[in-house]
Short mmCIF file of C-alpha atoms and ligand atoms in Angstrom, two decimals:
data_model
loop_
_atom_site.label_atom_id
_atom_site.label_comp_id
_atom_site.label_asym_id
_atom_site.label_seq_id
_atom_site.Cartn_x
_atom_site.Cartn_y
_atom_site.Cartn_z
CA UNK J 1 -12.60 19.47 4.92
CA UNK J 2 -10.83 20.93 8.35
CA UNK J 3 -9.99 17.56 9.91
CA UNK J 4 -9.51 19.90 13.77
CA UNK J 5 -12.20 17.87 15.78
CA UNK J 6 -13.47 15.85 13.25
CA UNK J 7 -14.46 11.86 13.98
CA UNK J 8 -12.31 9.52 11.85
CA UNK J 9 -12.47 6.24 11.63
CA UNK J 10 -9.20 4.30 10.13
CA UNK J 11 -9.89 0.67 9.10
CA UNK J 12 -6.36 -0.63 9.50
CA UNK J 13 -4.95 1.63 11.58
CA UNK J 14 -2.56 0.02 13.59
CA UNK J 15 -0.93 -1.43 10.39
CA UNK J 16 2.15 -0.14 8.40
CA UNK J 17 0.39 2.77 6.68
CA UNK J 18 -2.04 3.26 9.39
CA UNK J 19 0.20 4.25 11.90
CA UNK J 20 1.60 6.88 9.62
CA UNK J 21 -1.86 7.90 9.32
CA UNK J 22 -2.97 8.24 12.30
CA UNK J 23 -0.10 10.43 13.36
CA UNK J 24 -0.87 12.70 10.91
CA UNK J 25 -4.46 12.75 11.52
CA UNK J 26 -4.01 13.25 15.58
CA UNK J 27 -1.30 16.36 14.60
CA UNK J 28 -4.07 17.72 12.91
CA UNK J 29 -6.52 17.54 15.38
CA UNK J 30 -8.81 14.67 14.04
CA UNK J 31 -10.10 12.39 17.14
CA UNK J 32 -8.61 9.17 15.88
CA UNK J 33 -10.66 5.54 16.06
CA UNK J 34 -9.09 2.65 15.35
CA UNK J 35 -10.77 -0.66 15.58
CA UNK J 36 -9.56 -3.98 15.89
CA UNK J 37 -9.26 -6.72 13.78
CA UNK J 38 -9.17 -9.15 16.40
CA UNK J 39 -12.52 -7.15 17.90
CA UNK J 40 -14.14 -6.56 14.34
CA UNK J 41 -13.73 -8.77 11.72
CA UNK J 42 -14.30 -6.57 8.96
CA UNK J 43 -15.44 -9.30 6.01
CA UNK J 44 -18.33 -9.47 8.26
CA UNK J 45 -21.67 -7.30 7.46
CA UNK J 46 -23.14 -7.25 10.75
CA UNK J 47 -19.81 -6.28 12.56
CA UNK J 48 -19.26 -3.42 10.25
CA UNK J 49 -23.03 -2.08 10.52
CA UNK J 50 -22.58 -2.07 14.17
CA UNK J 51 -18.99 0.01 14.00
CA UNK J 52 -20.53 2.82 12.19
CA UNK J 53 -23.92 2.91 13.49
CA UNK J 54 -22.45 3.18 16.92
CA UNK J 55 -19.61 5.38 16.29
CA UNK J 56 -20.82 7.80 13.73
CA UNK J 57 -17.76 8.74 12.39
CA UNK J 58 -17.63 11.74 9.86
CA UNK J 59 -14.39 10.30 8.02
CA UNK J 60 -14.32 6.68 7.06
CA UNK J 61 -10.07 5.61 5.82
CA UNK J 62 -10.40 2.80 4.43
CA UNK J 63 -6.70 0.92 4.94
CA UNK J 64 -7.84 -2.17 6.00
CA UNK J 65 -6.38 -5.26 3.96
CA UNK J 66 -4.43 -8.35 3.59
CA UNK J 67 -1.31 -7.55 1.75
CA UNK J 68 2.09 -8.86 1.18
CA UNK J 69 4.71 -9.30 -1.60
CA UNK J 70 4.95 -11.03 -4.93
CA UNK J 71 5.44 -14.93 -2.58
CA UNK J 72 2.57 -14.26 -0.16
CA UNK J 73 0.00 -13.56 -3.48
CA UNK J 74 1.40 -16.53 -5.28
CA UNK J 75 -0.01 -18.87 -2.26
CA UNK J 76 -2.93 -17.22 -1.56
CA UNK J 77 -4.94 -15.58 -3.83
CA UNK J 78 -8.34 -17.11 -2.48
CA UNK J 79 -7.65 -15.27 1.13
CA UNK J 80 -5.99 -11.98 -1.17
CA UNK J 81 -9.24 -11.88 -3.17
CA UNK J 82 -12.09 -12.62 -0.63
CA UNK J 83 -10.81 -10.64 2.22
CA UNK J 84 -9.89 -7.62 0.30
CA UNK J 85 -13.43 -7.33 -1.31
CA UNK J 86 -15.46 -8.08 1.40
CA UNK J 87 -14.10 -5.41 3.65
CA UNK J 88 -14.53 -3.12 1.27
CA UNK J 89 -18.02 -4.03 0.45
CA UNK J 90 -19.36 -3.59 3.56
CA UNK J 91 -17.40 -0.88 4.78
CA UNK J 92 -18.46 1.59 1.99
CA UNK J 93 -21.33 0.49 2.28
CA UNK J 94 -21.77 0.93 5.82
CA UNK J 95 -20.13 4.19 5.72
CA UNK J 96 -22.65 5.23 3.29
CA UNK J 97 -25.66 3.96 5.63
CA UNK J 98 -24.86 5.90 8.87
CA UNK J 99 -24.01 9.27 6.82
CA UNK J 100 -20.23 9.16 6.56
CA UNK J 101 -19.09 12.92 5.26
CA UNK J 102 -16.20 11.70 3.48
CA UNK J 103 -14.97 7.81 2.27
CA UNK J 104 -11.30 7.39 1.39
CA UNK J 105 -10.72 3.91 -0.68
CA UNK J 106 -7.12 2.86 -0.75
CA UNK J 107 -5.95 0.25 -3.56
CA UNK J 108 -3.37 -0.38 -4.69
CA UNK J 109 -1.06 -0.04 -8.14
CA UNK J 110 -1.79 -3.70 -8.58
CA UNK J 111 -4.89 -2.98 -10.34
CA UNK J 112 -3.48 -1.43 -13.11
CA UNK J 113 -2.90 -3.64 -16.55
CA UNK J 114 0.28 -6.06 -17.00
CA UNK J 115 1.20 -4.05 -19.48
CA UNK J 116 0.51 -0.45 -18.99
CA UNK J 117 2.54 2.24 -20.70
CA UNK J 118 5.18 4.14 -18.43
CA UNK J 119 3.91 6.34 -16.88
CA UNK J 120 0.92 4.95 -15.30
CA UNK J 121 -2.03 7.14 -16.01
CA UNK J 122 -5.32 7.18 -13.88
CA UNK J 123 -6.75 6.92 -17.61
CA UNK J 124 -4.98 3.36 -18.52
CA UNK J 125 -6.54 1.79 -15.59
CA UNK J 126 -8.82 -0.54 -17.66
CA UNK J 127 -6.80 -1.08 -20.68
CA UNK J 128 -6.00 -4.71 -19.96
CA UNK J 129 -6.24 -7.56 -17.12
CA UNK J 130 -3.11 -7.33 -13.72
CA UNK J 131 0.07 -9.27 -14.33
CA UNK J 132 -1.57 -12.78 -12.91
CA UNK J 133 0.62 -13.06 -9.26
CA UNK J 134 -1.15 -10.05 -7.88
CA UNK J 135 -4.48 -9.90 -10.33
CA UNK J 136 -6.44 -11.11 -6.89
CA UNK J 137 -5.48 -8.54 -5.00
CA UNK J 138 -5.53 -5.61 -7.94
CA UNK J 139 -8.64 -6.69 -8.83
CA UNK J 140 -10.33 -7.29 -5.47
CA UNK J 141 -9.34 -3.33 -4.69
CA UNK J 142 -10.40 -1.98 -8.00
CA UNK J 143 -13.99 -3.24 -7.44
CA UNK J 144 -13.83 -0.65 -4.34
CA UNK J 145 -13.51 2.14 -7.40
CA UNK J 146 -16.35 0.47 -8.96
CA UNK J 147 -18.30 0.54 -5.80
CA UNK J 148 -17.21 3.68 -4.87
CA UNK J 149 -18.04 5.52 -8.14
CA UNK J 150 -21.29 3.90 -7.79
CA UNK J 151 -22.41 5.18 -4.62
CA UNK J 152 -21.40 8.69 -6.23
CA UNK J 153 -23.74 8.41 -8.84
CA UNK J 154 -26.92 6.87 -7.66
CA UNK J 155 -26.32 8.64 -3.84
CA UNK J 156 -23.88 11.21 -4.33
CA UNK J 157 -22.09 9.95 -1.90
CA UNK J 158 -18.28 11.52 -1.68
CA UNK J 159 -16.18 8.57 -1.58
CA UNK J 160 -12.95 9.12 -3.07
CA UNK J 161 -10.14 6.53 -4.60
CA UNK J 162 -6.52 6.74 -4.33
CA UNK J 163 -3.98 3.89 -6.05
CA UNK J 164 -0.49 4.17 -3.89
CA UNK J 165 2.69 2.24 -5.28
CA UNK J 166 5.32 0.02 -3.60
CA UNK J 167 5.66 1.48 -0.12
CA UNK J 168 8.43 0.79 2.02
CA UNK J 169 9.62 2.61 5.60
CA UNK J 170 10.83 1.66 9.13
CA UNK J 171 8.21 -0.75 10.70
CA UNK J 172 7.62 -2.56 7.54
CA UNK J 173 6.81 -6.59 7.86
CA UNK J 174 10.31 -7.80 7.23
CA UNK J 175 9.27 -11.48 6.56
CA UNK J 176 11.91 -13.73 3.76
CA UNK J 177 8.81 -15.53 1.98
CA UNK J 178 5.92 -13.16 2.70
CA UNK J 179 7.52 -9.66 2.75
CA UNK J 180 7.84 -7.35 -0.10
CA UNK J 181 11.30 -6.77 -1.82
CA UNK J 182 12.87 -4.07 0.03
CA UNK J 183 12.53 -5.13 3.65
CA UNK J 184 12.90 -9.17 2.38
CA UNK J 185 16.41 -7.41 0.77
CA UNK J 186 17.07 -5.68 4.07
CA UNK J 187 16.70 -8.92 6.26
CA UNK J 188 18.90 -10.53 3.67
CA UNK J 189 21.49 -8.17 3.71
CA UNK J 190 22.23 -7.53 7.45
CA UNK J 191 21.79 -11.48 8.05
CA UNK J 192 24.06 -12.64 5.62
CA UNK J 193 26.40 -9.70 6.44
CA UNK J 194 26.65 -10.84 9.58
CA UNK J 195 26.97 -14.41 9.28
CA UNK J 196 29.74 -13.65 6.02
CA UNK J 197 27.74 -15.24 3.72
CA UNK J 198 29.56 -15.40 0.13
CA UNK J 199 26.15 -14.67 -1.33
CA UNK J 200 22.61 -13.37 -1.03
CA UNK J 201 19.73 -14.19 -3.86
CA UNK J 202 17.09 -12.11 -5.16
CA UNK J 203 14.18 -13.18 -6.77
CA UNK J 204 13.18 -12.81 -10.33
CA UNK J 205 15.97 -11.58 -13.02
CA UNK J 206 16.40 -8.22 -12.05
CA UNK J 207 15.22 -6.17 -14.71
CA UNK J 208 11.24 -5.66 -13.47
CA UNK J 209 10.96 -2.36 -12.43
CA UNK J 210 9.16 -0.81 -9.58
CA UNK J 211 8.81 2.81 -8.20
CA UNK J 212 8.68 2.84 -4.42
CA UNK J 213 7.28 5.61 -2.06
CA UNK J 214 8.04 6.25 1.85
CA UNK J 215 5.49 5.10 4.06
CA UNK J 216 5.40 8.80 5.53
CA UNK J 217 4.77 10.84 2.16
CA UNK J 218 2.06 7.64 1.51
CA UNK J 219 0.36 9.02 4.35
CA UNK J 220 0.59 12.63 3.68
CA UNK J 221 -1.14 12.01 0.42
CA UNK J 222 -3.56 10.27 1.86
CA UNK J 223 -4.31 12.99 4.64
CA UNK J 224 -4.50 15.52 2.27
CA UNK J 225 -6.93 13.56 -0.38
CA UNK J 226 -9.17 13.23 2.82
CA UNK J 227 -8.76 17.03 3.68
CA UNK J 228 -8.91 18.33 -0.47
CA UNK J 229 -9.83 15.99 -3.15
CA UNK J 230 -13.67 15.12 -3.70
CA UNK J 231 -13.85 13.47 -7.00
CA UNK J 232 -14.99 9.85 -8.16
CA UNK J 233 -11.24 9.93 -10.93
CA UNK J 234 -8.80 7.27 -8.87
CA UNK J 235 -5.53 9.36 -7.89
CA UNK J 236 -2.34 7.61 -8.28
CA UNK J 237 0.16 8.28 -5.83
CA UNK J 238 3.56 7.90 -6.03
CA UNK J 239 7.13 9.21 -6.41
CA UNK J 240 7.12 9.07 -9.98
CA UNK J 241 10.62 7.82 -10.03
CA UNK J 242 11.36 3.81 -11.41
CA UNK J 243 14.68 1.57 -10.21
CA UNK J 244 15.18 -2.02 -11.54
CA UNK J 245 15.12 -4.61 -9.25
CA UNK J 246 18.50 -5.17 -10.06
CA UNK J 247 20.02 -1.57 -9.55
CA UNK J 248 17.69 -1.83 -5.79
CA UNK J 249 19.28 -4.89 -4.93
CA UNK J 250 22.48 -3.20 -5.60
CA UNK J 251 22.45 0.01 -3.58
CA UNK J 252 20.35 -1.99 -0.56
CA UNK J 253 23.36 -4.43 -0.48
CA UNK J 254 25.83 -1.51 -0.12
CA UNK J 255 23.82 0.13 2.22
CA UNK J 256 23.28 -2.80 4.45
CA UNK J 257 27.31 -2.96 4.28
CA UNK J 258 27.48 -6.57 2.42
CA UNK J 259 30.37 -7.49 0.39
CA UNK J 260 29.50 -10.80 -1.41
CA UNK J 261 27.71 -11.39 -4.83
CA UNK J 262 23.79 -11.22 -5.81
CA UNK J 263 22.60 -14.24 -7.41
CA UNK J 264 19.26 -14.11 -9.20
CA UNK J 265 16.78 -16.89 -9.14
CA UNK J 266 15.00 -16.93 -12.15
CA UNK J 267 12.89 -19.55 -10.89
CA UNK J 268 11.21 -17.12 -8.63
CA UNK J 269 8.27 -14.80 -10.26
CA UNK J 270 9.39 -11.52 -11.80
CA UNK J 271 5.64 -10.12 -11.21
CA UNK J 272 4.52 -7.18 -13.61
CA UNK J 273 7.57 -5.91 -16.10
CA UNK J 274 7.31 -2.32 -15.31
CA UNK J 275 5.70 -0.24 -12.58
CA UNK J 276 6.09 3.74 -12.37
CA UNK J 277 3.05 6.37 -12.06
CA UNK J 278 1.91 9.52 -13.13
CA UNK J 279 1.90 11.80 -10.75
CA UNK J 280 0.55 14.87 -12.03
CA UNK J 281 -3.11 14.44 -11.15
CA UNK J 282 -2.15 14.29 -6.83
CA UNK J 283 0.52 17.02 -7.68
CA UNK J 284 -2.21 19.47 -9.38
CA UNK J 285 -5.27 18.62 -7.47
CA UNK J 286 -3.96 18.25 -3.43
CA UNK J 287 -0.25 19.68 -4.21
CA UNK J 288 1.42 16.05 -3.38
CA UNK J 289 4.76 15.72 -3.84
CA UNK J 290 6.91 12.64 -2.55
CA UNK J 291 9.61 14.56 0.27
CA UNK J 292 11.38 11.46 1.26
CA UNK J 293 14.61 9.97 -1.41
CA UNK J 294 14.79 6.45 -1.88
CA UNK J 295 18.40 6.58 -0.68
CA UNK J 296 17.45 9.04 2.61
CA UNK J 297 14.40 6.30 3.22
CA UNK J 298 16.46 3.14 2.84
CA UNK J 299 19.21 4.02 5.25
CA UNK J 300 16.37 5.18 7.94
CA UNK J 301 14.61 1.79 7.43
CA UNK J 302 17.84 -0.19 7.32
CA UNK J 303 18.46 1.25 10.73
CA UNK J 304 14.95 0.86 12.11
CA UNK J 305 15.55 -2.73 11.20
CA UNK J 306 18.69 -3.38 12.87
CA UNK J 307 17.85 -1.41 15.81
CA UNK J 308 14.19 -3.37 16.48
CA UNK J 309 13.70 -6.66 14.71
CA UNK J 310 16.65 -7.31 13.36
CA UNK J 311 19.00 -6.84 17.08
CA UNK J 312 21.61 -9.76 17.69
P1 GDP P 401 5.24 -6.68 -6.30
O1 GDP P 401 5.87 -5.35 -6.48
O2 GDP P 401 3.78 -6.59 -6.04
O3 GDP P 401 5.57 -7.60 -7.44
O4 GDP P 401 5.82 -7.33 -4.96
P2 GDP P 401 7.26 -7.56 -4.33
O5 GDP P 401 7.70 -6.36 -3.59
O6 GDP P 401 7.15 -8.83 -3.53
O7 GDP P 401 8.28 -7.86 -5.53
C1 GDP P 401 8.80 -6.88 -6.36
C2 GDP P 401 9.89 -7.43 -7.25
O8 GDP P 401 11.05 -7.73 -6.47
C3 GDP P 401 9.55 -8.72 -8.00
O9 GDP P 401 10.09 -8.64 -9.31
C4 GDP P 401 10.31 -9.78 -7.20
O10 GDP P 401 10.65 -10.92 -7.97
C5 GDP P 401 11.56 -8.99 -6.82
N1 GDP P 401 12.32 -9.55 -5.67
C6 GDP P 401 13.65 -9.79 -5.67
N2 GDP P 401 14.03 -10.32 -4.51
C7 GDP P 401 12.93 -10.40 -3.72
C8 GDP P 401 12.71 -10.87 -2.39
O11 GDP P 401 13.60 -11.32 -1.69
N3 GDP P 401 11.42 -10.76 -1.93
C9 GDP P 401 10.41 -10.26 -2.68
N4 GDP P 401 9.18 -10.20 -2.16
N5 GDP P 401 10.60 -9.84 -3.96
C10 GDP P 401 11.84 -9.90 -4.47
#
C-alpha cells in the first residue's frame, strides 16, 4: 500500500508511539488524523461509528490504549482490561463498517504466556495464561487478534496484528509509581544524583529479563506493516536482544552519572521471568530490523529527560 495521499486515521496519536507515528506517516505523504481522547471517547460505540463514518479514512492505526508499567497494572486491572477491549471492539469494528482498506491492531508482548520459551515465537502465543500483573492488559489486546482474525475470515477484511515489546525513547511518561522501568530508572537516577543520595532502589530482584525497543524503530515497524504486511499471523516486533533488570539498572545508573548503591526491593513484583522475541517473521516479511542500540537510545532519552521534564 503507497501511503503518498492516503487518509489515515491514528487512534492514539498524540501519545508516546503515536507521535513517532505520525511523523513517519506525514514524511511519507499520508494526510494524518488524529482524534482526541478528550473529543472521542473511544470505549464508546456511537462516538467511534461517527469518527469513521464521517471521516472515511482508508488506514485505521489502532494505538489507542491505557498503558503503564508493572505498578500502574497491579492497581488497576479493571480500567487496564475494560478500556483496552472496548476500544478495540468498536474501532475494528467500525473500521470494518465504513470500508477501511487496511486495520493495523497493536498489542502488546504482554499477551504472550508466563512462561514462554526464549525466543518468543508468534506460534507460542497460546501455550499458556500472561504472568498475572499484566494478564488484563495482555489479554484485553489479544482479543483484538481474535477479533481481527475474525473479521478476516467471515469478511475478508485486511486487518493485520503486530505484538511490540518494552518500548522506551525521549518523551516517555517518566512517572516513579506508574511509569515503566527505564524512564522510572531515569527519574531515579538524575534525582538522586542530584540530591547525593547514598542509594536508589529498583523493584523486583533483578534477574527478570526484558528486551526493550526504541520508540522510533517501534514506529518504523509499524509504518511498514501498514505499507507491506497483509496477513491475519500476529508479528512480533522487537530487537531481539534480552538485558536483566539488574545489568539495566546498572548501565542506566552509570549513564545517568550516579555513584551510590542499587538496592532491590523484593517486595515489589518481578512481573513475567523472561521476555525476548523472535524476530524473524518482521525481518523476512517487511525487512524490520531494530536501528537504534540500547546504549545509543538510553543516553538520547536520558538527555531528553534532563533537558524537558526533568530541568532544575
Ligand atoms: P513489565 O515489563 O510489563 O513488567 O513492566 P515494567 O517496565 O514496569 O517492569 C519491568 C521490570 O522492571 C519488572 O521486573 C520490574 O519489577 C522492574 N523494575 C525495577 N525497578 C523498577 C521501577 O522503578 N519501575 C518499574 N516500573 N519497574 C521496575
Amino acid at each position: 500500500m503507497d501511503l503518498e495521499s492516503t487518509t489515515c486515521l491514528v487512534t492514539g496519536g498524540s501519545g508516546f508511539l503515536g507521535r513517532a507515528v505520525c511523523r513517519l506517516l506525514e514524511s511519507r505523504g499520508a494526510t494524518v488524523i488524529v482524534p482526541r481522547s478528550r473529543d472521542h471517547d473511544l470505549r464508546r460505540r456511537e462516538v467511534v461509528e461517527r469518527l469513521l463514518s464521517e471521516l472515511r479514512p482508508r488506514v485505521v492505526i489502532h494505538l489507542a490504549a491505557v498503558v503503564g508499567g508493572i505498578g500502574a497494572n497491579r492497581r488497576n486491572p479493571a480500567t487496564y482490561f475494560y478500556d483496552n477491549a472496548a476500544m478495540a471492539l468498536h474501532v475494528l469494528d467500525e473500521s470494518y463498517r465504513a470500508g477501511v482498506a487496511k486495520f493495523v491492531g497493536v498489542g502488546t508482548i504482554c499477551s504472550y504466556p508466563k512462561f514462554t520459551p526464549v525466543p518468543f515465537r508468534e506460534s507460542d502465543l497460546w501455550n499458556g495464561y500472561p504472568e498475572e500483573t499484566n494478564a488484563p492488559y495482555g489479554l484485553a489486546k489479544k482479543m483484538m487478534l481474535v477479533q481481527a482474525q475474525a473479521y478476516r475470515a467471515q469478511h475478508q477484511f485486511p486487518a493485520i496484528m503486530l505484538l511490540p515489546t518494552n518500548l522506551y525513547g525521549p518523551g516517555d511518561h517518566f512517572d516513579l509509581e506508574s511509569g515503566h522501568v527505564i524512564p522510572s530508572l531515569i527519574r531515579k537516577f538524575v534525582e538522586a544524583r542530584r540530591r547525593g543520595d547514598p542509594t536508589v532502589t529498583v523493584w523486583g530482584t533483578g534477574t527478570p529479563t526484558r528486551e526493550f525497543l526504541h520508540v522510533s524503530d517501534a514506529a518504523e515497524a509499524i509504518v511498514a506493516a501498514t505499507e507491506s504486511y497483509d496477513d491475519g499471523e500476529p508479528m512480533n516486533v522487537g530487537s531481539g536482544d534480552e538485558i536483566s533488570i539488574r545489568a539495566l539498572a546498572e548501565l542506566l545508573s552509570d549513564l545517568c552519572g550516579y555513584r551510590g548503591a542499587l538496592v532491590f526491593d523484593a517486595s515489589r513484583p518481578d512481573g513475567q521471568p523472561r521476555r525476548c522475541v523472535d524476530a524473524t517473521r518482521a525481518r523476512e516479511r517487511i525487512g524490520f530490523r531494530a536501528r537504534i542500540p540500547l546504549r545509543d537510545g538510553l543516553i538520547e532519552t536520558i538527555r531528553w529527560f534532563e533537558e524537558n521534564e526533568g530541568r532544575r
